[in-house]
Every structure is written in structure tokens, then in C-alpha cells.
XYZ file of C-alpha atoms in Angstrom:
715
model
C 5.541 231.629 -34.524
C 2.957 229.317 -35.956
C 2.949 230.499 -39.545
C 1.860 227.421 -41.447
C -0.591 229.306 -43.636
C 1.930 232.046 -44.320
C 4.534 229.436 -45.234
C 2.136 227.679 -47.593
C 1.198 230.889 -49.389
C 4.827 231.962 -49.673
C 5.870 228.561 -50.963
C 3.199 228.373 -53.642
C 3.594 232.002 -54.639
C 7.376 232.010 -54.850
C 8.127 228.456 -55.906
C 5.295 228.026 -58.355
C 6.613 230.742 -60.670
C 8.325 229.864 -63.934
C 12.073 229.454 -63.729
C 14.218 232.553 -64.061
C 17.094 232.655 -66.478
C 19.648 232.531 -63.652
C 17.801 229.899 -61.617
C 20.410 227.419 -60.423
C 17.861 224.670 -59.793
C 16.638 223.642 -63.218
C 14.402 220.617 -63.666
C 15.380 220.394 -67.305
C 19.010 219.824 -66.329
C 18.019 216.979 -63.987
C 16.673 214.006 -65.992
C 16.766 211.761 -62.908
C 14.163 213.842 -61.079
C 10.998 211.723 -61.157
C 7.387 212.758 -61.579
C 4.802 211.798 -58.951
C 1.767 209.528 -59.023
C -1.670 210.061 -57.444
C -0.229 208.973 -54.066
C 2.335 211.791 -54.131
C 5.317 209.428 -54.492
C 7.596 208.829 -57.489
C 5.367 206.938 -59.870
C 3.257 206.655 -62.973
C -0.478 207.395 -62.592
C -1.668 205.282 -59.636
C 1.284 202.856 -59.471
C 4.793 203.489 -58.055
C 8.116 203.537 -59.868
C 11.545 202.664 -58.471
C 13.044 206.121 -58.792
C 14.026 208.257 -55.794
C 13.753 211.996 -55.413
C 16.987 214.000 -55.144
C 18.396 213.912 -51.622
C 16.557 216.308 -49.299
C 13.754 216.951 -51.778
C 10.255 217.887 -50.656
C 7.317 216.944 -52.856
C 3.717 218.007 -52.360
C 1.133 216.223 -54.490
C -2.578 217.005 -54.744
C -4.651 214.634 -56.887
C -8.332 214.006 -57.477
C -10.424 211.469 -59.388
C -13.684 209.600 -58.868
C -14.597 211.511 -55.718
C -11.199 210.757 -54.117
C -8.830 213.598 -53.211
C -5.336 212.893 -51.877
C -2.889 215.433 -50.496
C 0.580 214.023 -49.830
C 3.852 215.415 -48.516
C 6.931 213.323 -49.347
C 10.420 213.927 -48.003
C 13.569 212.255 -49.325
C 15.202 211.847 -45.923
C 18.352 210.153 -47.270
C 19.554 209.438 -50.822
C 17.666 206.113 -50.675
C 14.968 206.463 -47.988
C 11.814 208.571 -48.326
C 8.701 208.976 -46.187
C 5.232 210.297 -47.012
C 2.299 211.626 -45.030
C -1.087 211.615 -46.757
C -4.503 213.088 -46.055
C -7.415 211.686 -48.054
C -11.014 212.704 -48.620
C -13.399 210.129 -50.140
C -16.946 211.088 -51.106
C -19.853 208.649 -50.713
C -17.837 206.380 -48.411
C -20.837 206.404 -46.056
C -18.899 205.855 -42.831
C -20.111 207.242 -39.499
C -22.490 209.597 -41.271
C -19.786 211.739 -42.924
C -20.514 212.964 -46.444
C -16.767 212.890 -47.055
C -14.692 210.288 -45.227
C -11.248 211.563 -44.243
C -8.227 209.419 -43.494
C -4.532 209.856 -42.682
C -1.722 207.484 -43.622
C 2.067 207.113 -43.761
C 4.277 205.539 -46.437
C 7.948 204.621 -46.472
C 10.080 203.415 -49.373
C 13.715 202.429 -49.802
C 15.710 202.273 -53.014
C 17.651 199.020 -52.861
C 19.587 199.698 -56.056
C 20.250 202.772 -58.139
C 19.817 202.577 -61.874
C 22.978 201.722 -63.808
C 23.938 201.445 -67.445
C 22.451 197.967 -67.654
C 20.486 197.265 -64.477
C 17.291 199.086 -63.498
C 16.694 200.837 -60.197
C 14.953 198.685 -57.588
C 12.754 199.927 -54.731
C 10.717 198.333 -51.951
C 7.847 200.246 -50.365
C 5.228 200.131 -47.619
C 2.007 202.062 -48.310
C -0.333 203.107 -45.452
C 1.707 200.987 -43.051
C 0.550 202.804 -39.883
C -2.933 204.132 -40.534
C -6.450 202.753 -40.774
C -5.241 200.491 -43.564
C -7.695 201.478 -46.303
C -4.712 201.988 -48.651
C -2.412 199.390 -47.064
C -0.122 197.675 -49.541
C 3.457 196.722 -50.217
C 5.455 196.554 -53.415
C 8.757 195.755 -55.086
C 9.305 197.693 -58.296
C 12.005 198.171 -60.947
C 12.429 201.077 -63.387
C 14.788 201.463 -66.374
C 15.380 204.644 -68.354
C 16.094 204.682 -72.088
C 17.338 208.062 -73.259
C 17.018 207.319 -76.964
C 14.787 204.826 -78.783
C 15.570 204.987 -82.471
C 14.518 208.312 -83.921
C 11.780 208.891 -81.324
C 12.430 212.116 -79.425
C 12.719 212.281 -75.632
C 13.269 209.483 -73.152
C 11.308 206.476 -71.902
C 11.016 204.998 -68.425
C 9.761 201.415 -68.234
C 8.423 200.134 -64.914
C 7.350 196.708 -63.689
C 6.573 195.558 -60.181
C 4.748 193.220 -57.850
C 2.260 194.451 -55.260
C 0.520 193.099 -52.155
C -2.537 194.283 -50.237
C -4.300 197.029 -52.226
C -1.653 196.634 -54.904
C -2.244 192.888 -55.122
C -6.022 192.894 -55.453
C -6.359 192.775 -59.273
C -4.801 190.062 -61.427
C -3.206 188.154 -58.521
C -0.711 185.415 -59.425
C -0.507 183.734 -56.003
C 0.980 184.358 -52.576
C 4.784 184.010 -52.864
C 5.364 184.647 -49.127
C 2.330 182.807 -47.810
C -1.178 183.745 -46.924
C -3.954 184.470 -46.613
C -3.410 188.094 -45.577
C -4.723 188.636 -42.017
C -7.771 190.917 -41.875
C -7.107 194.486 -40.758
C -9.204 195.846 -37.887
C -9.023 199.635 -38.216
C -10.824 200.155 -34.910
C -8.361 197.996 -33.026
C -5.106 198.809 -34.810
C -5.524 202.087 -36.651
C -2.318 204.069 -36.266
C -0.149 201.042 -35.412
C 2.143 199.242 -37.896
C 0.570 196.036 -39.183
C 3.708 193.884 -39.208
C 1.840 190.603 -39.693
C 0.309 191.834 -42.964
C 3.384 193.020 -44.810
C 4.032 191.068 -48.030
C 1.425 188.473 -47.042
C -1.405 187.143 -49.172
C -1.993 187.509 -52.895
C 0.480 189.398 -55.064
C -0.256 190.949 -58.445
C 1.948 192.444 -61.183
C 1.718 196.030 -62.401
C 3.600 197.839 -65.145
C 3.768 201.060 -67.096
C 5.703 203.445 -69.271
C 6.449 207.160 -69.082
C 7.465 209.030 -72.240
C 9.098 212.392 -71.586
C 8.601 213.916 -75.022
C 10.568 217.105 -74.415
C 11.415 219.566 -71.656
C 7.738 220.289 -71.010
C 5.463 217.432 -72.044
C 5.211 213.860 -70.836
C 2.796 210.954 -71.403
C 2.066 208.015 -69.096
C 0.308 204.664 -69.419
C 0.034 201.897 -66.838
C -1.526 198.572 -66.002
C -2.862 198.823 -62.434
C -2.989 196.002 -59.877
C -5.463 197.809 -57.569
C -9.032 196.503 -57.868
C -10.485 199.336 -55.724
C -12.828 196.768 -54.187
C -13.754 198.930 -51.195
C -14.709 201.841 -53.466
C -16.445 199.958 -56.289
C -17.713 196.608 -54.943
C -18.620 197.375 -51.338
C -19.392 201.095 -51.945
C -20.490 203.187 -54.873
C -17.639 205.711 -54.868
C -16.905 205.267 -58.601
C -17.148 202.636 -61.336
C -14.060 200.675 -62.385
C -14.222 199.308 -65.915
C -10.564 198.792 -66.833
C -7.134 198.073 -65.383
C -5.474 200.675 -67.609
C -4.738 204.328 -66.813
C -3.429 207.078 -69.097
C -2.147 210.592 -68.477
C -0.518 213.671 -69.963
C 1.664 216.012 -67.870
C 3.055 219.491 -68.378
C 6.105 220.908 -66.605
C 4.881 224.443 -65.916
C 8.060 225.534 -64.116
C 11.155 223.959 -62.650
C 9.170 223.125 -59.500
C 5.534 222.766 -60.589
C 4.143 219.953 -62.759
C 0.458 219.455 -63.615
C -1.373 216.623 -65.348
C -4.692 215.322 -66.655
C -5.608 211.621 -66.720
C -8.168 209.001 -67.707
C -8.377 206.277 -65.062
C -9.952 202.812 -64.833
C -12.024 203.259 -67.982
C -14.497 205.634 -66.356
C -12.939 208.598 -64.544
C -11.035 211.757 -65.389
C -8.494 213.017 -62.881
C -6.031 215.811 -62.246
C -2.731 215.964 -60.384
C -0.539 218.888 -59.302
C 3.025 218.251 -58.133
C 5.190 220.825 -56.356
C 8.805 219.918 -55.664
C 11.400 221.989 -53.810
C 14.734 221.369 -52.196
C 15.999 223.070 -49.017
C 19.455 223.159 -50.578
C 18.224 225.426 -53.374
C 16.499 228.604 -52.113
C 14.326 230.629 -54.501
C 16.490 233.671 -53.757
C 20.251 233.269 -53.203
C 21.408 234.459 -49.796
C 23.081 237.855 -50.029
C 25.612 238.793 -47.336
C 27.331 242.179 -47.415
C 31.077 241.673 -47.934
C 33.728 242.635 -45.399
C 37.042 244.264 -46.305
C 39.959 241.849 -46.759
C 42.430 241.273 -43.956
C 45.423 243.589 -44.154
C 48.508 241.428 -43.479
C 50.900 242.627 -40.823
C 54.462 243.507 -41.861
C 57.082 240.893 -41.088
C 58.574 240.961 -37.628
C 62.083 241.204 -39.086
C 61.229 244.211 -41.269
C 59.296 246.200 -38.648
C 59.882 244.774 -35.149
C 58.478 247.907 -33.525
C 54.985 247.013 -34.792
C 55.034 243.959 -32.532
C 55.957 245.899 -29.402
C 53.802 244.884 -26.418
C 54.189 247.996 -24.304
C 50.544 248.843 -25.010
C 49.495 245.900 -22.836
C 50.900 247.597 -19.721
C 48.187 250.245 -19.822
C 45.161 249.544 -17.631
C 42.937 251.298 -20.149
C 44.064 249.168 -23.109
C 41.270 246.524 -22.817
C 38.570 249.207 -22.644
C 40.117 251.171 -25.514
C 40.307 248.109 -27.746
C 36.774 247.111 -26.732
C 35.486 250.527 -27.807
C 37.341 250.294 -31.133
C 36.211 246.713 -31.840
C 32.579 247.193 -30.886
C 31.471 249.357 -33.890
C 33.395 247.162 -36.333
C 31.567 244.080 -35.078
C 28.239 245.905 -35.273
C 28.923 246.812 -38.901
C 29.495 243.076 -39.510
C 26.147 242.173 -37.868
C 27.581 241.027 -34.507
C 27.455 242.260 -30.913
C 30.449 242.480 -28.588
C 29.741 240.978 -25.164
C 33.208 241.048 -23.597
C 36.870 241.320 -24.608
C 39.869 239.986 -22.697
C 43.182 240.914 -24.279
C 46.835 240.211 -23.526
C 50.134 240.860 -25.310
C 49.863 237.775 -27.575
C 46.285 236.538 -27.302
C 42.723 237.793 -26.985
C 39.340 236.273 -26.212
C 36.252 237.825 -27.744
C 32.792 236.887 -26.506
C 30.245 237.892 -29.097
C 26.548 237.482 -29.799
C 25.257 236.488 -33.219
C 21.730 237.759 -33.832
C 22.092 237.986 -37.622
C 23.401 234.840 -39.298
C 21.815 231.420 -39.320
C 25.247 229.841 -39.872
C 27.501 230.339 -36.854
C 30.555 229.845 -39.079
C 29.734 233.148 -40.818
C 29.690 234.916 -37.455
C 32.971 233.304 -36.370
C 34.708 234.248 -39.608
C 33.525 237.835 -39.410
C 34.519 238.153 -35.770
C 38.021 236.917 -36.622
C 38.403 239.472 -39.429
C 37.185 242.253 -37.138
C 39.776 241.265 -34.536
C 42.514 241.237 -37.176
C 41.444 244.715 -38.260
C 41.482 246.269 -34.774
C 43.816 244.451 -32.375
C 47.547 245.279 -32.100
C 49.917 243.289 -34.291
C 51.403 241.405 -31.345
C 48.080 239.619 -30.712
C 48.543 236.351 -32.589
C 45.977 233.971 -31.035
C 42.240 234.652 -31.246
C 39.712 232.865 -29.040
C 36.197 233.534 -30.336
C 33.372 232.513 -28.001
C 29.767 232.629 -29.305
C 27.281 233.579 -26.586
C 23.637 232.535 -26.432
C 21.403 234.166 -23.818
C 24.308 234.486 -21.402
C 25.723 231.002 -22.085
C 29.286 230.710 -23.409
C 28.990 227.977 -26.044
C 32.530 227.145 -27.172
C 35.936 228.663 -27.894
C 37.008 228.712 -31.549
C 40.785 229.171 -31.581
C 42.565 230.687 -34.590
C 46.013 232.034 -35.340
C 46.069 235.476 -36.908
C 48.893 234.474 -39.240
C 46.722 231.655 -40.617
C 43.937 234.107 -41.392
C 46.373 236.385 -43.219
C 47.931 233.545 -45.200
C 44.808 231.626 -46.188
C 42.200 234.264 -47.037
C 42.817 233.962 -50.776
C 43.881 230.322 -50.831
C 41.993 228.227 -53.436
C 40.883 225.923 -50.607
C 40.596 228.691 -48.009
C 37.802 227.183 -45.894
C 39.275 223.686 -45.712
C 42.769 224.990 -45.061
C 41.578 227.256 -42.235
C 39.576 224.449 -40.604
C 42.676 222.246 -40.562
C 44.503 224.763 -38.349
C 41.532 225.868 -36.204
C 40.960 224.497 -32.721
C 37.780 224.046 -30.688
C 37.770 224.091 -26.911
C 35.542 224.579 -23.893
C 34.549 228.086 -22.880
C 34.732 228.962 -19.208
C 31.479 230.094 -17.552
C 32.886 233.581 -16.924
C 35.729 235.745 -18.223
C 37.376 237.498 -15.239
C 39.043 240.820 -15.921
C 37.395 241.274 -19.309
C 36.195 244.610 -20.632
C 32.449 244.033 -20.913
C 29.913 245.813 -23.070
C 27.937 247.854 -20.537
C 25.253 248.730 -23.083
C 23.736 245.234 -23.229
C 21.799 245.187 -19.946
C 19.172 245.942 -18.933
C 17.549 245.200 -22.279
C 13.864 245.480 -23.180
C 12.395 244.336 -26.482
C 8.852 243.977 -27.725
C 6.998 243.161 -30.926
C 3.443 243.139 -32.190
C 2.154 241.517 -35.331
C -0.237 239.027 -36.896
C -0.428 235.368 -35.958
C -2.106 232.265 -37.381
C -2.791 229.181 -35.235
C -3.741 226.190 -37.410
C -5.580 223.043 -36.331
C -5.517 220.000 -38.590
C -7.595 216.938 -39.410
C -10.956 217.594 -37.775
C -13.227 215.223 -39.758
C -15.861 217.959 -39.971
C -13.379 220.596 -41.157
C -9.920 219.326 -42.198
C -8.158 222.648 -41.618
C -9.262 225.100 -38.956
C -7.409 228.223 -37.903
C -7.555 231.225 -35.607
C -5.900 234.476 -36.626
C -5.346 237.787 -34.925
C -2.767 240.009 -33.285
C 0.045 238.830 -31.033
C 2.183 240.952 -28.722
C 5.412 239.711 -27.133
C 8.026 241.198 -24.836
C 11.324 240.204 -23.231
C 13.161 242.004 -20.465
C 16.732 240.960 -19.664
C 17.966 242.693 -16.484
C 21.339 240.892 -16.619
C 23.142 238.160 -18.520
C 21.256 234.865 -18.256
C 18.087 236.412 -16.814
C 14.914 236.828 -18.850
C 11.344 237.884 -18.107
C 9.073 237.221 -21.048
C 5.458 236.991 -22.048
C 3.015 236.883 -24.939
C -0.626 237.905 -25.381
C -2.899 236.994 -28.275
C -6.129 238.600 -29.386
C -8.176 236.584 -31.871
C -9.878 238.587 -34.607
C -11.310 235.679 -36.562
C -11.208 231.908 -36.649
C -13.131 228.679 -36.228
C -11.112 226.369 -33.956
C -13.602 226.881 -31.146
C -16.496 226.069 -33.485
C -15.602 222.388 -33.546
C -18.254 220.160 -31.990
C -15.828 217.275 -31.407
C -15.204 217.608 -27.677
C -12.824 215.284 -25.885
C -13.773 211.680 -25.130
C -10.390 210.932 -23.560
C -10.041 208.339 -20.809
C -6.880 210.120 -19.609
C -6.547 213.479 -17.867
C -7.398 216.008 -20.564
C -4.069 217.746 -20.807
C -4.320 218.450 -24.571
C -7.688 217.355 -25.918
C -9.479 220.217 -24.165
C -7.808 222.627 -26.558
C -11.171 223.480 -28.089
C -12.403 224.716 -24.709
C -9.393 227.014 -24.388
C -10.108 228.373 -27.871
C -13.765 228.999 -26.984
C -13.151 230.644 -23.628
C -11.923 234.080 -24.678
C -10.749 236.069 -27.658
C -7.843 237.408 -25.601
C -5.420 234.987 -23.976
C -2.196 235.181 -22.014
C -0.028 232.620 -23.799
C 2.848 232.721 -21.327
C 4.432 234.901 -18.682
C 7.618 233.656 -17.058
C 10.953 234.433 -15.494
C 13.984 232.369 -16.485
C 17.549 232.034 -15.317
C 20.202 230.034 -17.165
C 23.911 229.659 -16.427
C 26.964 227.393 -16.672
C 27.907 225.550 -13.446
C 30.986 224.156 -15.272
C 32.759 224.211 -18.625
C 30.575 221.414 -20.043
C 27.482 221.837 -17.851
C 24.519 224.105 -18.564
C 21.503 224.802 -16.338
C 18.108 226.512 -16.529
C 15.234 227.303 -14.170
C 11.943 228.756 -15.465
C 8.820 229.675 -13.475
C 5.449 231.168 -14.326
C 2.777 230.562 -16.941
C 4.943 228.295 -19.085
C 2.411 227.697 -21.875
C -1.248 228.205 -22.696
C -2.434 225.171 -20.703
C 0.061 224.854 -17.835
C 1.983 226.947 -15.340
C 4.537 226.045 -12.707
C 8.273 225.497 -12.294
C 10.715 223.835 -14.702
C 14.390 222.996 -14.067
C 16.885 221.559 -16.539
C 20.545 220.543 -16.598
C 22.558 219.574 -19.708
C 25.983 217.978 -20.152
C 27.425 218.775 -23.576
C 31.200 218.882 -24.225
C 32.160 221.103 -27.160
C 33.650 218.353 -29.326
C 31.254 215.564 -28.302
C 28.426 214.388 -30.500
C 26.657 213.060 -27.418
C 24.764 215.210 -24.936
C 22.840 214.132 -21.832
C 20.181 216.120 -20.043
C 17.513 215.959 -17.372
C 14.419 218.086 -16.857
C 12.031 218.159 -13.889
C 8.749 220.089 -13.806
C 5.918 220.589 -11.391
C 2.936 222.185 -13.121
C -0.742 222.913 -12.642
C -3.345 223.110 -15.381
C -4.404 226.644 -16.210
C -8.013 227.825 -16.325
C -9.644 228.052 -19.739
C -9.596 231.846 -19.404
C -8.089 234.363 -17.016
C -5.120 233.867 -14.696
C -6.439 231.082 -12.465
C -5.793 227.352 -12.343
C -7.853 224.183 -12.485
C -7.593 221.292 -10.031
C -5.210 219.104 -12.057
C -1.481 219.155 -11.198
C 1.325 216.790 -12.123
C 5.059 216.215 -11.662
C 6.553 215.535 -15.059
C 10.071 215.296 -16.421
C 12.481 213.423 -18.651
C 16.019 212.162 -18.948
C 17.263 212.917 -22.463
C 20.064 211.744 -24.732
C 21.008 213.627 -27.904
C 23.374 212.410 -30.617
C 24.679 214.084 -33.760
C 25.194 211.335 -36.336
C 26.832 213.623 -38.892
C 25.515 214.805 -42.216
C 22.920 216.937 -40.454
C 21.136 213.990 -38.748
C 20.328 214.428 -35.054
C 18.727 211.799 -32.834
C 16.993 212.382 -29.515
C 15.604 209.993 -26.909
C 13.467 211.294 -24.027
C 12.396 208.903 -21.269
C 10.179 209.925 -18.378
C 6.727 210.957 -17.194
C 4.323 212.936 -19.374
C 1.581 215.437 -18.566
C -1.174 212.838 -18.269
C 0.909 210.846 -15.767
C 1.844 208.166 -18.307
C 5.435 206.900 -18.416
C 7.404 206.065 -21.537
C 9.740 207.467 -24.152
C 9.876 209.649 -27.261
C 12.198 208.976 -30.203
C 12.949 211.896 -32.544
C 15.093 211.936 -35.670
C 15.779 215.293 -37.313
C 17.643 216.320 -40.420
C 19.114 219.815 -40.418
C 20.351 221.462 -43.599
C 23.224 223.927 -43.666
C 20.861 226.817 -44.445
C 18.741 226.179 -41.345
C 15.925 223.996 -42.690
C 14.920 221.324 -40.162
C 12.704 218.318 -40.858
C 12.022 215.705 -38.222
C 9.759 212.874 -37.256
C 8.909 211.561 -33.795
C 6.854 208.919 -32.025
C 6.027 208.346 -28.351
C 5.236 205.047 -26.672
C 4.040 204.995 -23.068
C 2.352 202.605 -20.653
C -1.022 203.812 -21.965
C -2.691 201.118 -24.073
C -3.925 201.916 -27.577
C -7.515 201.645 -26.304
C -6.887 204.209 -23.560
C -4.948 206.468 -25.923
C -7.790 206.475 -28.434
C -7.706 207.170 -32.159
C -4.169 206.955 -33.506
C -2.957 204.385 -30.914
C 0.136 206.439 -29.944
C 1.523 209.936 -30.414
C 3.519 210.639 -33.576
C 4.121 213.520 -35.926
C 6.348 215.653 -38.116
C 8.303 218.775 -37.176
C 9.142 221.360 -39.815
C 11.137 224.572 -39.430
C 11.994 226.904 -42.320
C 14.279 229.950 -41.958
C 12.697 233.153 -43.243
C 16.041 233.998 -44.860
C 15.495 231.064 -47.253
C 12.600 232.974 -48.821
C 13.967 236.513 -48.560
C 17.633 235.967 -49.424
C 18.800 238.215 -46.571
C 20.549 237.040 -43.362
C 18.334 236.442 -40.353
C 17.564 233.924 -37.619
C 13.762 234.028 -37.691
C 12.008 230.780 -38.557
C 8.548 229.527 -39.466
C 7.865 226.338 -37.516
C 5.003 223.902 -37.168
C 4.264 220.406 -35.887
C 1.902 218.182 -37.853
C 0.235 215.399 -35.889
C -2.251 212.964 -37.400
C -4.278 213.537 -34.238
C -3.664 215.253 -30.895
C -4.488 213.068 -27.891
C -3.521 213.179 -24.214
C -1.105 210.263 -24.091
C 2.558 211.119 -24.581
C 1.908 214.870 -24.204
C 4.940 216.862 -23.088
C 5.137 220.288 -21.489
C 6.099 223.204 -23.746
C 8.811 225.203 -21.976
C 10.458 228.272 -23.523
C 14.234 228.162 -23.832
C 15.163 224.496 -23.543
C 18.942 224.218 -23.504
C 20.084 221.732 -26.142
C 19.398 223.744 -29.278
C 20.788 226.894 -27.659
C 24.026 225.139 -26.767
C 24.494 222.939 -29.848
C 24.329 225.791 -32.366
C 27.721 227.085 -31.161
C 29.523 223.760 -30.701
C 32.026 222.087 -32.959
C 29.753 219.798 -34.988
C 27.301 222.587 -35.870
C 30.045 225.084 -36.763
C 32.042 222.585 -38.834
C 28.951 221.493 -40.778
C 28.694 225.047 -42.154
C 32.409 225.847 -42.261
C 32.407 226.449 -46.026
C 30.776 229.809 -45.273
C 33.458 231.018 -42.840
C 34.886 233.543 -45.322
C 31.554 235.177 -46.183
């Protein structure tokens, strides 16, 4: 669901509270966690520092001074690399008749060197490198921490750096890499990286100091190298009288920091900084324990226990299925099928409870050890996803018995666990006849956000959403969703499309205006495995709010391979703004896709093909997935559409964010809150939204995904 507003409220409400006594994520125990500047990056007041956020950290900064408000989201994508997305409002800019000019920009920074006992940390950064360029600048900066200076309490952080562009406009000392800096044409290049400008033209020094007095209070002072010429010389946004800025900050809680400042000799400002880390949930995840495995007696002491005469009975598989089924249900799992022999058994199970598949595998193994006869030594556990057998996790029962209480139980069990391909079907298995047909429905609130309209930065529609799924048999699904808007203002926007391309996305306002009640989708889908490593899907119907038609997909993904290859072909027609009809526009669209798991939670994806507007090109996506289910990704699409034809933004790009609800609640679950943030939605590079694409379904039960969370196998 699109729950951006819900996520924001939950984040502020839960994470903004003061730290609890048992909070495992304590800012006061982490002296290397930096404060943020007015650009939402590690820094002083307006200038950057060389520090990096902790790996995986999210930081949200909201600052305001002199009629300028900046809202920035920063993500520490790797221990050294971070990226920021910023939305700015500037009063009295007097551009295009707007009372408040609004702009979007991206930053990236890389820590070249971590701080040591003698040497400072060193960072290089690009500011507003792919936007309109009003804040474009580059910098190299060093920061050194001194934990004790004589008898003065607290610690000091000294920073010095050299800036270009905006950060080289006051007190320039020359152009060390040549110049002059080429002029930036926002109309021609807004949204595209300005490679020919980076580190060109005049450079100017900046410096500052941060004094962290105690656990709560900090003071900052800096010498700024930003002349704010556009705001003070060419426009009357504010008056700049000094190069010096000063501030005082208070650490309200372990995640929330607030500050007040005096800037440029004329302006007072405020800054609020919220930091959170996906690795540290506000509420620890609580999983109900399972009883320990009861070891079997030795074969020498009680050989009769290992007798296999039970396997001769035709009713044995059904009897064991009926005994295993309630045990699995008590562990939060669903039995799909059980094939059992004298010495081995294969369980196909469905995990609808745990975000980590390793938890489900471990619990399934313990359930099998509890129920199956002692002669069954080898367990094959096959996770199932919507009728697709994902992989076979192979364990020996004796290993489970021996390692459960080992000091390194998870690592030791992984060393003796195998991963193999799962066959499409399991002939002769005792199946769970209660699974199909299956009908499920839900009704609840929804919020659909719309971002970055210059007239209204955040718009939203809200109302009631009803969904249903009917599964007549394994792999078959009939689904649909209906929304009824109760309130909202997306359709109130007066900024109708001026696209030169077929209006496959930019007519979204017209869809919002057409009716308060809309059929979001209504489809029938079939997915299956043609081979051990091959997966297939066909979907037909109203696939999304704007398009209906037929979609077919095939995916090659071996269980132990980090590489997957896929192809999707679609023929769709544009839906009417309201009702069940169609408009005149139709298109054949599809992509060849390559997916690669780099390790450490990083997943890359390349899609090459034809998009909804008929343009041809490719999309590059890089996603980081955390072990608790958080997913953060960035993407960009380049096609044969020129930047002039594409319009504002030059090319499609954005950020994907998915947060598991269990992260907030502390209880197991697979529901997520997901959203995509685009600087602007245009028609170029637009891809069809199809329910149930295969890769994520398949990958979640393959070796790399299970091993990445293996530490939780004994939960």
C-alpha cells in the first residue's frame, strides 16, 4: 500500500521519543555519529564536515533561515558513500510568478579516509550535481576530533575544507583545476549531471569548529565560503553581512537533535535532525519460542526405534501430514505437501509470517524433528511462494540434534546444510487439501501521495480501499482492488500535461479528477515452473489504474546463482479516465532483465527494452536490503527520448523505499509500507506496473537470501 503519510507519522511519533533505559541504540554511546548542517548532511552550520554517518543510517534534516527552507533525506548507502535528496522552498525568488520558488537536488559524498589517531577524516562531495544547479558546488574537507583539550569538558571537532561553485564564491583563492567555471543553463540541463563544471573555476576555503559540551549540548561556529550571490545580490531574499555563522544544538533524544543559529550576520535559523538506522528497530522483534529438539536415542541402545516398517503402510504419508500440519501452524507456517520415505522426507511449506525465510526454515526443521519417525534422517525443506517451489534446503536430523545448543549454532548448522533445486512438482506427496480454493479480502484506509507540485509541494488523496484474491488452485490467482476517495486534492492541481510524448503518466491528474470511485486493477494470473531453474507467469486484465492488457514473463534463476535473467512482454491499451472502457492508445512494451546479488544486501538490476510511451532504452537500479526487510534503492532510466522531449528533469530517476511493518510493531509479519519518490513524473521511461513480477517472489527463498539471514535460523 502507499502509506507514506502513515510511515512519516509513525516514524516521527515513535522515533522522536526520548530514549528508553533499555534502548540498544544510544547516541551518547556513539561519539562518531555526526550532527547535520542546514543541507541535511554531516556538517557544521552551512558547511560540510568530513565525517560519515554510521553504515545504513537514514537522516532527515529540516532547516530554515532567511526565507529558505530545506528538507533533506540522506542515506549512508555504504560505510563510505552517502547520497542525499533535497527539496527547497525559497521565498521572494521571483521566478515564474511563484511566491515561493521550489527546487529539487541530489548530493553525493565519499569518505576517502577515516579518521585515525593522528590523521583527520577526508571526504569529497558533490552538491546539487543533477538538479537545476542553484546549489551546485563541490568540496574536499577534512575533520579531526579531539576528545580532551586541557581541562575543558567535552570534545572538539575541527574542520577545514576547500569548495567550488556555491562553496567557492566567497573569499576565493584561485582556480587550482582551471577555469572559468562554465555557466549552468538550468533550462537546458536541469536534472542532468554537469560533468564539465565539477571542481572548475574559483575555489575558496571554509572552516569551523564543533564543541560537544556534554551528552546533550553542542556549540558550532564556522567561516562560510558561500557568498549567496543569487539570494542577496541578484535577489532580495535576505541580507548577508558576515561570513561567520554560529549555532547551539540540543540532543533531545537518541534520534532527534534540534538547534538554533545566527547566520551571515543578519538571520536567525532553526534546524531539526532525525536520524534512524534500519538495523536498530524502535521495538525489538519478538518471536514466540519453540520447544527444543528432543534427541533420538542411539541406534545401538534402541534399534527398534529406527525400524522402517511404518513406511510400508499406504496411509503413513497422510497420517504424518495430519500430525505435522498443526505443529507447523503453531509455528506460524502452512503445510503445502509432504513426501516421506524410510530415511528422508521433503516438506513443502508456505511462510506467511516471518520476513526472514531462515526463521521459517529453522522452525520447519524443528517441527519435522518433533513429528517424523526416528528413521527419517534427511530433511528437504522447500519454501513455496504462490505455487512456486523456490529451493530445497537440505539438513540432517542428527546435525539439528547435535548443534542446537552449540555456542556457534547458526554457523555450525550452515556449514553442514545444503541448497539445491526444487522440482516443479512433488509426485506421490500427501498434499494439504484445505489450501484451495482460497478466498481472501480486506478493506481499510489508503493514502495516495503526490509530490513536488510547485503550487502545492505535497498533495494526497485518502479514502477506503477494498481488495480481494481468489486462488482456485496452486499458481492461479484472480485479484482486484477498488478505491473510494473521501478527501484529497490531487485532482485540484492546475498543472496539466504539456508532454510531447504519449501521455502515459502525466495525465494522472485527469484520472484523479474523473471519479471518486476507481477500479485499480482486476486480473487473472497463472504462474508455474517449466523446469527446475525456470519460472513463468502470465497475467491478463486491468493490470493497473492506467493500462489493461496481457503480460507474460519468464525468469531463469538457479538456486545458488547470484545472477538471474528474465524477459517480459506486454501488450496493453490505455484505460479510460473513469469506468471500464479504454482510450485509443495501445502499445507493445517489454524488457529483458538481468539481476545480480553482489552480497552484503546489495542487489543490482538492469532492464533494457521498450517503455509505455514507445521509447527504447534501459533502467539501472541499485537496491540495498537489510536483514530485517528494509529496502532502499535508487534508479535512473535513459532512453532514446531527448532531454527536450522528456521535459523537466531530463530523464526519469527516483528513490524506492520499503519498510516492514514488523520493524515498528516488534511482531513478525510480512506487510510492508512502500513508496517511490521521483523528482518529477514524466512520460519518458515509464514502465508498466504488473502485479506479481517473478524475481522478488523467487529470490526470497533462494540461497543468497536465506544465508544472509541465517543467524536467525534457531529463532
